[in-house]
Structure formats: structure tokens, C-alpha cells
Coordinates of C-alpha atoms and ligand atoms in Angstrom, one line a residue:
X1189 CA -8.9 4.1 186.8
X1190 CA -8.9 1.2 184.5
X1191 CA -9.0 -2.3 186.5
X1192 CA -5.5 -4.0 185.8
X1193 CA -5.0 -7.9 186.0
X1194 CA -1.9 -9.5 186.8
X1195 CA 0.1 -12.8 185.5
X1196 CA 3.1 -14.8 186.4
X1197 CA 5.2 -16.8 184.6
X1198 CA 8.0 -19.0 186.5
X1199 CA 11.8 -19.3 185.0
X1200 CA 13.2 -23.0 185.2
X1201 CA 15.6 -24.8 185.7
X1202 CA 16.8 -28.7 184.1
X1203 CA 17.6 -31.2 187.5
X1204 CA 19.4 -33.6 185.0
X1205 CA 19.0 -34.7 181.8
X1206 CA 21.7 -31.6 180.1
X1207 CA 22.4 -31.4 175.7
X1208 CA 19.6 -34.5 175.5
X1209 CA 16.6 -33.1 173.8
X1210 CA 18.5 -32.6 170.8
X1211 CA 19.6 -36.0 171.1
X1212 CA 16.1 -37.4 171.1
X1213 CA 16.6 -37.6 175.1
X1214 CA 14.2 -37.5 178.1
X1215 CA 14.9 -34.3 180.5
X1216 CA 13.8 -33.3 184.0
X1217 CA 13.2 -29.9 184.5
X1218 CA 11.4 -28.0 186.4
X1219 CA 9.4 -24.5 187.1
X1220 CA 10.7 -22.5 190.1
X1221 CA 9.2 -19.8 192.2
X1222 CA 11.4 -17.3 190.9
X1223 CA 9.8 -15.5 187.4
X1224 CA 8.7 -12.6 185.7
X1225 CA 4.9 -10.6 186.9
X1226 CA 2.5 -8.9 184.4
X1227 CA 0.1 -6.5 184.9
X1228 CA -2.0 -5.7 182.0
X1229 CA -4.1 -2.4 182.0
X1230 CA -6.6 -1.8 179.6
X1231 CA -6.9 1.0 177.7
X1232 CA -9.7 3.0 175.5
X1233 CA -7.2 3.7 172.5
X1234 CA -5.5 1.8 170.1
X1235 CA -2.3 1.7 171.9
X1236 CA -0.3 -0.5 173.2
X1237 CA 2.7 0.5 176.0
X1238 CA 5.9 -1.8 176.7
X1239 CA 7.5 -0.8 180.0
X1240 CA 9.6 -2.9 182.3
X1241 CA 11.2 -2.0 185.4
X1242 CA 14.3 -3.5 185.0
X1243 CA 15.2 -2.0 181.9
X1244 CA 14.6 1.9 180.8
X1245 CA 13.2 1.0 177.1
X1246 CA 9.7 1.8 176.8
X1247 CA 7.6 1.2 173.2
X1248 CA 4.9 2.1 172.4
X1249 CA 3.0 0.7 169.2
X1250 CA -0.5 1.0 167.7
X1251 CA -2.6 -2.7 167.6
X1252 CA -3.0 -1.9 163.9
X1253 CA 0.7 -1.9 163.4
X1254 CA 2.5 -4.8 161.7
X1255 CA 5.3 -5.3 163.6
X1256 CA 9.2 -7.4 162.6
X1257 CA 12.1 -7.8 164.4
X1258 CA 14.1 -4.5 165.1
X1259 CA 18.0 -4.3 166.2
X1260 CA 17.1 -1.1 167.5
X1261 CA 14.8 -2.4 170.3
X1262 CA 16.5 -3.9 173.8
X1263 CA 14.0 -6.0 175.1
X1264 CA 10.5 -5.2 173.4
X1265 CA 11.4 -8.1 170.7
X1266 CA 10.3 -10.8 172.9
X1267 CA 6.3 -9.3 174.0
X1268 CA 6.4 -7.7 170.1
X1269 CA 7.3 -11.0 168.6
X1270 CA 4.1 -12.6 170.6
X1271 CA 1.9 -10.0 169.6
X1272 CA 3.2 -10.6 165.6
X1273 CA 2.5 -14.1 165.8
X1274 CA -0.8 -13.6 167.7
X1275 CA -1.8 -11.6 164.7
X1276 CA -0.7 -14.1 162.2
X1277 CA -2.9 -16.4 163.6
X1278 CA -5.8 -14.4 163.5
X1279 CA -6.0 -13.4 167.3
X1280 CA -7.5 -9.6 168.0
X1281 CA -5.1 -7.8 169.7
X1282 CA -6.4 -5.5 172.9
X1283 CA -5.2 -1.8 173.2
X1284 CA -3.4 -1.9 176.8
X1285 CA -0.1 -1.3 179.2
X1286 CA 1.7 -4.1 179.9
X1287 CA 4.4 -3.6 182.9
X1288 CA 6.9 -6.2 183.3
X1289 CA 8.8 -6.7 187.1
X1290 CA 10.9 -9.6 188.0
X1291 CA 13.2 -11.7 190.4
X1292 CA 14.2 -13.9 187.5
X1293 CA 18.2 -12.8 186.1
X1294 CA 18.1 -11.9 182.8
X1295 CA 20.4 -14.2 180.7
X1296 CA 21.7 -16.8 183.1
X1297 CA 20.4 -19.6 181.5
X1298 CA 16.8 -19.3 183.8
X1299 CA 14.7 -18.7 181.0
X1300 CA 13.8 -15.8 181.3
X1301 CA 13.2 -15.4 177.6
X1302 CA 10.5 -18.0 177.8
X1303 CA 9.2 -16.3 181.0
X1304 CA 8.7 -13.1 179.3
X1305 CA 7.2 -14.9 175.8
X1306 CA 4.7 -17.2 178.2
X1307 CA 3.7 -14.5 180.7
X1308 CA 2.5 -12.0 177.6
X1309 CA 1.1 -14.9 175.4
X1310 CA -1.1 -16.1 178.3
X1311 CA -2.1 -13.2 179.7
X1312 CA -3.2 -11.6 175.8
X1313 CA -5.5 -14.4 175.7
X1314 CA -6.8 -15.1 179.0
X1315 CA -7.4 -11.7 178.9
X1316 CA -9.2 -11.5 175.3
X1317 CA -11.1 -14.7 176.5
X1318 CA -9.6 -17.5 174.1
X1319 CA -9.5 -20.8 175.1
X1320 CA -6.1 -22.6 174.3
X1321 CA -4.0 -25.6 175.6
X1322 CA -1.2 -25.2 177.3
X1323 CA 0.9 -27.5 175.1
X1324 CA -0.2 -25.1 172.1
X1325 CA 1.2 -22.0 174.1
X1326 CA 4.6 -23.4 174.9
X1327 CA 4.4 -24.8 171.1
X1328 CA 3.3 -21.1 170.1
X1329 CA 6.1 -19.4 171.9
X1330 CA 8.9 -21.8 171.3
X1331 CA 7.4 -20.5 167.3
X1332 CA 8.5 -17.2 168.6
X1333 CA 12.1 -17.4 169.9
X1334 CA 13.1 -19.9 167.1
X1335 CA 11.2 -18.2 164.3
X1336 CA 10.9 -14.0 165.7
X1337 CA 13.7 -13.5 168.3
X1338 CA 15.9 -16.1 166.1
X1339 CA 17.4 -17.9 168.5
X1340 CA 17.5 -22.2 167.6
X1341 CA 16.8 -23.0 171.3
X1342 CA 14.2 -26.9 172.0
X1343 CA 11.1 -26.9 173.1
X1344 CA 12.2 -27.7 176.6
X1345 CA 11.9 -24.0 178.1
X1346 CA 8.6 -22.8 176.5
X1347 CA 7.1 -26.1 178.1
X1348 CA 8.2 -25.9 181.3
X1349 CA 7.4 -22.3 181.7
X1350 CA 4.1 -23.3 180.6
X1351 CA 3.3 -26.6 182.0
X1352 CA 4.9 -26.7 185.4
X1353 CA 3.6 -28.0 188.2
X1354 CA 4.6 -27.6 192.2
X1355 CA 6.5 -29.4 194.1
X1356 CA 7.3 -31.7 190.7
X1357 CA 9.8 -31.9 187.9
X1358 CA 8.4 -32.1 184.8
X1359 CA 9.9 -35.4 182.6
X1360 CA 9.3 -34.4 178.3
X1361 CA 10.3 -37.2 176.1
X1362 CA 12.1 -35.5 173.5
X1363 CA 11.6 -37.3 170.6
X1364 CA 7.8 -37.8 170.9
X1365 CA 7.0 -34.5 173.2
X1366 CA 5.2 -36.4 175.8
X1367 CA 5.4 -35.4 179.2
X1368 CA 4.7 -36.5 182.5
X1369 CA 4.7 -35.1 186.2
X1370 CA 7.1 -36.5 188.8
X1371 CA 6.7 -35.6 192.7
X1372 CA 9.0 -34.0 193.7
X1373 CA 9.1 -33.2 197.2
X1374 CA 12.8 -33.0 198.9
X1375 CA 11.8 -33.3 202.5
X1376 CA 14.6 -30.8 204.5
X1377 CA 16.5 -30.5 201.3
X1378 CA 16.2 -27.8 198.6
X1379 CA 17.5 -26.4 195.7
X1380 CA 19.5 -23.8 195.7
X1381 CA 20.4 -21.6 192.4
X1382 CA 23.7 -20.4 192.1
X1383 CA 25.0 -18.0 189.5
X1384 CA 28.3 -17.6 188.2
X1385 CA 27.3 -14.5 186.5
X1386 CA 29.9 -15.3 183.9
X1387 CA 29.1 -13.8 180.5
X1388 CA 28.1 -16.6 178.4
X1389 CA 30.3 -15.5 175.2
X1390 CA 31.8 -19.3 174.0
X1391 CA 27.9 -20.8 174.2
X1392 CA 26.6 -20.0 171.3
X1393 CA 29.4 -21.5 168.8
X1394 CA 30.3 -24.5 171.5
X1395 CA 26.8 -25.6 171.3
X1396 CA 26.4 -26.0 167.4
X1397 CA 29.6 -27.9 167.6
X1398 CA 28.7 -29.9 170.3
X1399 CA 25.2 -30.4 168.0
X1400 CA 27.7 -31.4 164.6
X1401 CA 29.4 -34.5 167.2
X1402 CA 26.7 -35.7 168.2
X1403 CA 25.5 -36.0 164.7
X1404 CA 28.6 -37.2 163.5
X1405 CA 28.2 -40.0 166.5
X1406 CA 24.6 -40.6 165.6
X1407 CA 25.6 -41.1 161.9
X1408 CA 28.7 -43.6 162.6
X1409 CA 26.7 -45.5 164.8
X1410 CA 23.3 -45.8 162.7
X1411 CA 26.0 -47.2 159.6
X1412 CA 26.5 -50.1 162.0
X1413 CA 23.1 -50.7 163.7
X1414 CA 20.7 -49.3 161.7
X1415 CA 17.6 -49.4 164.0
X1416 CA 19.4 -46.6 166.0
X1417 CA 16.9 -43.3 165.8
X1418 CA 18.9 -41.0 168.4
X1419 CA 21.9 -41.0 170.0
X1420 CA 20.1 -41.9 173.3
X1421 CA 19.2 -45.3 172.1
X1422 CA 22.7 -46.3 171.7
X1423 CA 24.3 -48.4 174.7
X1424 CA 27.9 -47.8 176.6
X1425 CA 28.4 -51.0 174.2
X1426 CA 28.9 -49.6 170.9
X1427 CA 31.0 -46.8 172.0
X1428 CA 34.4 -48.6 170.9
X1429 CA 32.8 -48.8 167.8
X1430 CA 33.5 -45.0 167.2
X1431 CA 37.2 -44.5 165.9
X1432 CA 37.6 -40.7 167.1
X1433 CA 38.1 -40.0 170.9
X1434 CA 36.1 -36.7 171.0
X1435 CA 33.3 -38.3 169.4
X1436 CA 33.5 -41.3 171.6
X1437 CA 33.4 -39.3 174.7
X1438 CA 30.8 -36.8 173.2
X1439 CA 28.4 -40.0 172.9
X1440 CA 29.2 -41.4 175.9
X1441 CA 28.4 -38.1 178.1
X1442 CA 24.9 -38.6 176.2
X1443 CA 24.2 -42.0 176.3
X1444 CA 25.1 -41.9 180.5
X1445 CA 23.3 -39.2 181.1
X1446 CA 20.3 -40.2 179.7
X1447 CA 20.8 -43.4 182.0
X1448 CA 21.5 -41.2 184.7
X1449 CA 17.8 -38.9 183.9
X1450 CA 15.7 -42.3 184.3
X1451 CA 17.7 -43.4 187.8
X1452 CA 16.9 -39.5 189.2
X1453 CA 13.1 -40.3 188.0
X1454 CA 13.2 -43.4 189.7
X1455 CA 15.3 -41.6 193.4
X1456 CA 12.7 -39.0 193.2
X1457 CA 9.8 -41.5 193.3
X1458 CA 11.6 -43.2 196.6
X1459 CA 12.5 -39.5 197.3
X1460 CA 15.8 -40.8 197.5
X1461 CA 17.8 -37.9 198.3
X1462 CA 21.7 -39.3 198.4
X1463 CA 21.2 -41.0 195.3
X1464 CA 19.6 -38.1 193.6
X1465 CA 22.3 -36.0 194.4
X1466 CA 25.2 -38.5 193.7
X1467 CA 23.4 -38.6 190.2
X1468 CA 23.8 -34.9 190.1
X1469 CA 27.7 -35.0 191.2
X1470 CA 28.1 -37.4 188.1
X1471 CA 26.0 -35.3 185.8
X1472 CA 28.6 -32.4 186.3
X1473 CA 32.2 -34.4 186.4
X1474 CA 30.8 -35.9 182.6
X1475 CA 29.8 -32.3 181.6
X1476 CA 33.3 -31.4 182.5
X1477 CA 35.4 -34.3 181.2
X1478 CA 33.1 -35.7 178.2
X1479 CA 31.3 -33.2 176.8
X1480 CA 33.5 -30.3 177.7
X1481 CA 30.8 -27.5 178.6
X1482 CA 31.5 -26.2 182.3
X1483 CA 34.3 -24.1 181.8
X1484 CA 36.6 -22.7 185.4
X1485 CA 33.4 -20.4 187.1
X1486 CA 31.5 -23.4 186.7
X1487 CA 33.5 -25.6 188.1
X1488 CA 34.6 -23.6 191.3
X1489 CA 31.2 -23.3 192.0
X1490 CA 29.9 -26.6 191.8
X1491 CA 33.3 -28.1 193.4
X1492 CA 32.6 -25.8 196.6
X1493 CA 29.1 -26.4 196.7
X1494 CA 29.4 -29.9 196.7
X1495 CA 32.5 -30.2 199.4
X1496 CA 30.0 -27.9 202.0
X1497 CA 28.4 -29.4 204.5
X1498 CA 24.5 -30.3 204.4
X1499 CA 25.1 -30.5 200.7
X1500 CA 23.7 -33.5 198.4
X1501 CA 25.1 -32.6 194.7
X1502 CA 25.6 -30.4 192.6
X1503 CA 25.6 -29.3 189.0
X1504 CA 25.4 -27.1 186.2
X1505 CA 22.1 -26.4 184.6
X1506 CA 21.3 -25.1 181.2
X1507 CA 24.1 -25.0 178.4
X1508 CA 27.3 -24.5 180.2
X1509 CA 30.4 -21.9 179.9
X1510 CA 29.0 -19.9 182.4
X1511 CA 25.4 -19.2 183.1
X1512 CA 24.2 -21.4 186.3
X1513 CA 24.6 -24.2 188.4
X1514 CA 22.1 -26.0 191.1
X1515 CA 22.7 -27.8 194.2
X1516 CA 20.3 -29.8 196.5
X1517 CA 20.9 -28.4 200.1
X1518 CA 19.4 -29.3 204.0
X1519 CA 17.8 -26.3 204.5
X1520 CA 19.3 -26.0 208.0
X1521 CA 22.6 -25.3 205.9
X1522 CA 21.6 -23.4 203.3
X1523 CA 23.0 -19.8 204.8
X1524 CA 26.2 -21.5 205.8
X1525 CA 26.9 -22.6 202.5
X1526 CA 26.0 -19.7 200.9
X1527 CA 28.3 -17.7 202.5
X1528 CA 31.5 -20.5 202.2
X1529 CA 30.4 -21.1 198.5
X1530 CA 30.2 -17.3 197.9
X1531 CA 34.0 -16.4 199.7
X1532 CA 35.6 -19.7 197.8
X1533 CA 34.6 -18.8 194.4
X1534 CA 35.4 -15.1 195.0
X1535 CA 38.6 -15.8 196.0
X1536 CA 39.6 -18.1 193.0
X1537 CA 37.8 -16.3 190.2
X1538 CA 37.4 -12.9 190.9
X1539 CA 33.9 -12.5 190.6
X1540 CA 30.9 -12.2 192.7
X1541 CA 28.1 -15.0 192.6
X1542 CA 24.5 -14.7 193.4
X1543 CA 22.1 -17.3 195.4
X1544 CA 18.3 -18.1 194.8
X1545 CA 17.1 -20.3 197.1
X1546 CA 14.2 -20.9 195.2
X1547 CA 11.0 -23.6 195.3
X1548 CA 9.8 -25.6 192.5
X1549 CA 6.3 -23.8 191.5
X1550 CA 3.4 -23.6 189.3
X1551 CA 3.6 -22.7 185.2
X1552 CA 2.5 -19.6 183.8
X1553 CA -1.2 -17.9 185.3
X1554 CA -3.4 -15.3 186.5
X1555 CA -2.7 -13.9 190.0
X1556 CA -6.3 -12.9 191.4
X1557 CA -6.0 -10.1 193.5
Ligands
ADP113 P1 17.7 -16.4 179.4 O1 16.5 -16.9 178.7 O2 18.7 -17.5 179.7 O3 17.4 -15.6 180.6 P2 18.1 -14.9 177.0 O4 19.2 -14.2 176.4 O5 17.4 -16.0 176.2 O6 18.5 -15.4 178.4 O7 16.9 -13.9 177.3 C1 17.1 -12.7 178.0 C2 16.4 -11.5 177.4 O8 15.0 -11.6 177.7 C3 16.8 -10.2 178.0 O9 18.0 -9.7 177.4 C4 15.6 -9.3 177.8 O10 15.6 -8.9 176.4 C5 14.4 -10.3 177.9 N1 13.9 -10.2 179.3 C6 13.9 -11.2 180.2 N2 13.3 -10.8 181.4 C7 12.9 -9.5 181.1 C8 12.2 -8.5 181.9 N3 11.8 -8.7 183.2 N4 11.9 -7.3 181.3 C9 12.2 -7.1 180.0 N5 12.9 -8.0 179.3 C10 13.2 -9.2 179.8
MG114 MG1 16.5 -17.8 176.8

């Protein structure tokens, strides 16, 4: 028996900060406990063997194969697409079994396409030997998704995967990629994941649309203050300056939210935990009424989560219309309101949602056994 070594990559989750970093925003997310395991075997052949236990499609490829992305595969796109790229880039590629298990849900807006991209990138070469930066991997497998898998998605996943920290959020700048570590520690409070498991089918076109306003915004305002680079240096101040409604209220859901990111920074610092989840109340309600991304699931479920007992805020997370939301809860209530929360948005829409109560952890590495 070949000795097997084993990786882990978190999923995340944004606390505030939501449709910024393609406004040149800051955003606050962070890593969680909940994420996808590796376990690479080594092998004495030239193969290479896909498996996962949540899903029955196993590949299995030769390391001299060049390899493009294939309709016909469900899931082996994502570690494929890594190898590809590894290959490109003049990596060797080791013959071996890689076995994928999880706790993370599969399209809920968690990430776990960055999990899965991270886990197999890291492990590959921490495995070979190679010596790389951790800014270069998330840079490396955001190269992936956008470029193999397809999908337009920021840089924001692929680096908190890869660069988060326990027990703090992680604060990227946006428009220059810098990032910073903010304690995070919620004393009895903690955050609970909640998913509407709503299929997401309206995100995909709402976001690019949501993308053209804020352009449009951007563009109207830069024509009368020129020094304006993003949408997130404009102030509350210029918004009258912008002639259509939608627009306005697009920019203004932007511009306060970013305001909203830098006040969260500064109540996690005093661990502040009423304000932080105030900010998180407000976060939703100009989700819901300005930029128009929540949707009905979403907003039963944050609505009931934030009228429960023990409970701080509450919010979506990720791109909206379905997917998940997060809310800051005293531990001592946490089953209570799981159980309330859970009948409530049964009742009013008919499906069935699912709890995490999950920690903020450590990015992507090696699990010695
Ligand atoms: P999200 O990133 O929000 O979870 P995506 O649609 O971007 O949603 O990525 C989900 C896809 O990632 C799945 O459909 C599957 O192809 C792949 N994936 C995620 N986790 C696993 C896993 N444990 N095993 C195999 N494939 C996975
Ligand atoms: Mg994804």
C-alpha cells in the first residue's frame, strides 16, 4: 500500500461587502470550517484517477494527456482544468488517485468551485515539492474558472479559499488586490449558514445586468467628476446627479455598502457585536430594495432569522436569487432558531432549508495524519 496524504480546502463565505469587487470595492469575507478533503495516493503508472464521493463520475486520464474542457464530464472539469494549466506552465504532473469528500454544498454560493480548484492545485504541488505563494495560487485558480471552467467570477473566492485565516475575515481591496487580516472573534455569538436551497436560475443574467448599471453609473458620474476611478469612490452626494431611478439606486446600494464594509471592519476591531449585526440587517434591506438581488426564499429566511431570539443580523451572502444567507447567533440559541427559522420558511415557501453552524477557519493545507 502506497502512503496517501491528505488536504483541505475551506468554502467561504462574504460578512459584508456584496457586488463590490467589481465595483473597485473592499469585501470581507471569510474561510469557514466547512470544505472539501483530498487524499492523494500515489501511484507507479502513468495514471491519473478522479473519484469523488458525492458524485458517481469517475475519470481516469493518462499524465501525458492534453486535456480541454469537455460537456461530457460532470464534475472532473474543475481538478482537469488545474492539471491543464499546471501543464501550461511547465509543472510535472504525478501519476496518482485523487478522492474528493466534502461537507461543503455544491452550488450554494459557498465556493465550492474554488474549494475543489485550491484543494487539487495545492496539494499537486505541495506534493511534487514546488514552492509557490499563496497569492499566486488563488491568482492561478481564479486563471482556471475564468479561463477553463468559463465562468467570469472575481478574484474574491480563489483568495479566500486560499489565504484564510481563523478566527478572522479576510478585507481584499479590490481595485489594488491588497489584503489584510481582521480578528474576528464573536465571543458567544456565531455564524450560522443558512441555505435556501433555491436553484439559482435568474443569477447568471441578473448579475451581468447588474454589472452594465453599474457601469452606466460609473460612466455618468466620471462625465461630471472626472477623478472618479470606481463606483466606490463616489459619495451619497452625487447620487441626484444621476437622471434614471434604477441607476440611482443601483449606485447608491454600492456606494453605502462599501461605507457599511469599513464600519463592520471597524465593530469587529471593538468586537462590537450589535453594531456588526445592525450593519448586516442594512446590508440585506439595500440588497432587497436597491440593488434588487434577494428574491422571496431569500427574504423569508433572512426576515425569520433576524426576528428570532439570540439573533444579531442577518443577510444574504454571495450573488443573490437564491443560494445563501448568514446570520450572527448567541450560541445558546442557535438550536432554537434553527428549528423556528426552519418551520417559518417551510411554511411560506414550500421548501426545506439547511443549517451549518459553521467556524471561521484556516485556507487551503496539508492535514498531517
Ligand atoms: P459554488 O462554487 O457556489 O459551490 P459552482 O457552480 O461554482 O457553485 O461550483 C459547483 C461545482 O463544483 C459542482 O457542480 C461540481 O462540479 C464541483 N464540485 C464542488 N464540490 C465538489 C466535490 N466535493 N466533488 C466533486 N465536484 C465538486
Ligand atoms: Mg463557484
Amino acid at each position: 500500500m502506497m502512503r496517501s496524504y491528505q488536504y483541505f480546502a475551506p468554502g467561504r463565505i462574504n460578512l459584508i461587502g456584496e457586488h463590490l469587487d467589481y465595483n473597485g470595492g473592499i469585501v470581507l469575507p471569510a474561510a469557514l470550517t466547512l470544505g472539501i478533503r483530498l487524499t492523494l495516493t500515489p501511484r507507479n503508472d502513468n495514471t491519473i484517477t478522479l473519484r469523488s464521493a458525492s458524485h458517481t463520475e469517475t475519470v481516469q486520464v493518462n499524465v501525458a494527456d492534453e486535456w480541454s474542457y469537455d460537456t461530457a464530464y460532470q464534475w472532473c472539469n474543475y481538478p482537469l482544468g488545474v492539471l491543464a494549466l499546471m501543464k501550461q506552465e511547465g509543472f510535472d504532473i504525478p501519476a496518482c488517485d485523487l478522492y474528493y469528500t466534502s461537507d461543503l454544498p455544491e452550488g450554494a454560493g459557498l465556493s465550492s468551485s474554488a474549494a475543489i480548484e485550491v484543494v487539487t492545485a495545492f496539494a499537486l504541488l505541495h506534493y511534487t515539492g514546488n514552492h509557490f505563494d499563496r497569492v499566486w495560487l488563488a491568482n492561478f485558480c481564479c486563471e482556471v474558472e475564468n479561463n477553463y471552467i468559463g465562468v467570469q467570477c472575481g478574484i474574491m473566492d480563489q483568495y479566500t479559499v486560499a489565504l484564510g485565516k481563523k478566527d478572522h475575515a479576510l478585507q481584499i481591496d479590490c481595485r489594488n488586490l491588497k489584503h489584510a487580516y481582521v480578528p474576528a472573534g464573536l465571543q458567544d455569538y456565531q455564524w450560522l449558514v443558512m441555505n435556501t436551497n433555491k436553484p439559482r436560475s435568474l443569477v447568471r443574467s441578473e448579475y451581468n445586468i447588474r454589472r452594465q448599471e453599474c457601469e452606466r453609473a460609473l460612466k455618468a458620474l466620471q462625465y461630471i467628476n472626472s477623478s472618479i476611478s470606481t463606483l466606490c469612490d463616489a459619495s451619497v452626494h452625487m447620487l441626484p446627479l444621476l437622471p434614471d431611478e434604477v441607476i440611482r439606486r443601483r449606485a447608491r446600494h454600492v456606494i453605502n455598502e462599501q461605507k457599511r464594509v469599513k464600519d463592520a471592519i471597524e465593530s469587529l476591531q471593538k468586537n462590537d457585536i450589535n453594531s456588526l449585526g445592525r450593519l448586516l440587517n442594512e446590508s440585506h434591506a439595500s440588497l432587497r430594495d436597491d440593488y434588487e438581488v434577494t428574491g422571496f426564499e431569500l427574504d423569508t429566511l433572512v426576515n425569520a432569522a433576524q426576528s428570532s431570539e439570540g439573533c444579531a443580523g442577518a443577510r444574504m451572502t454571495g450573488a443573490g436569487f437564491g443560494g445563501c444567507a448568514i446570520a450572527l447567533v448567541h450560541r445558546d440559541a442557535c438550536t432554537e432558531l434553527i428549528k423556528r427559522v426552519g418551520e417559518e420558511y417551510k411554511r411560506k415557501t414550500g421548501l426545506t432549508a439547511t443549517f451549518y453552524q459553521t467556524g471561521i477557519g484556516d485556507g487551503v493545507h496539508a492535514i498531517f495524519a
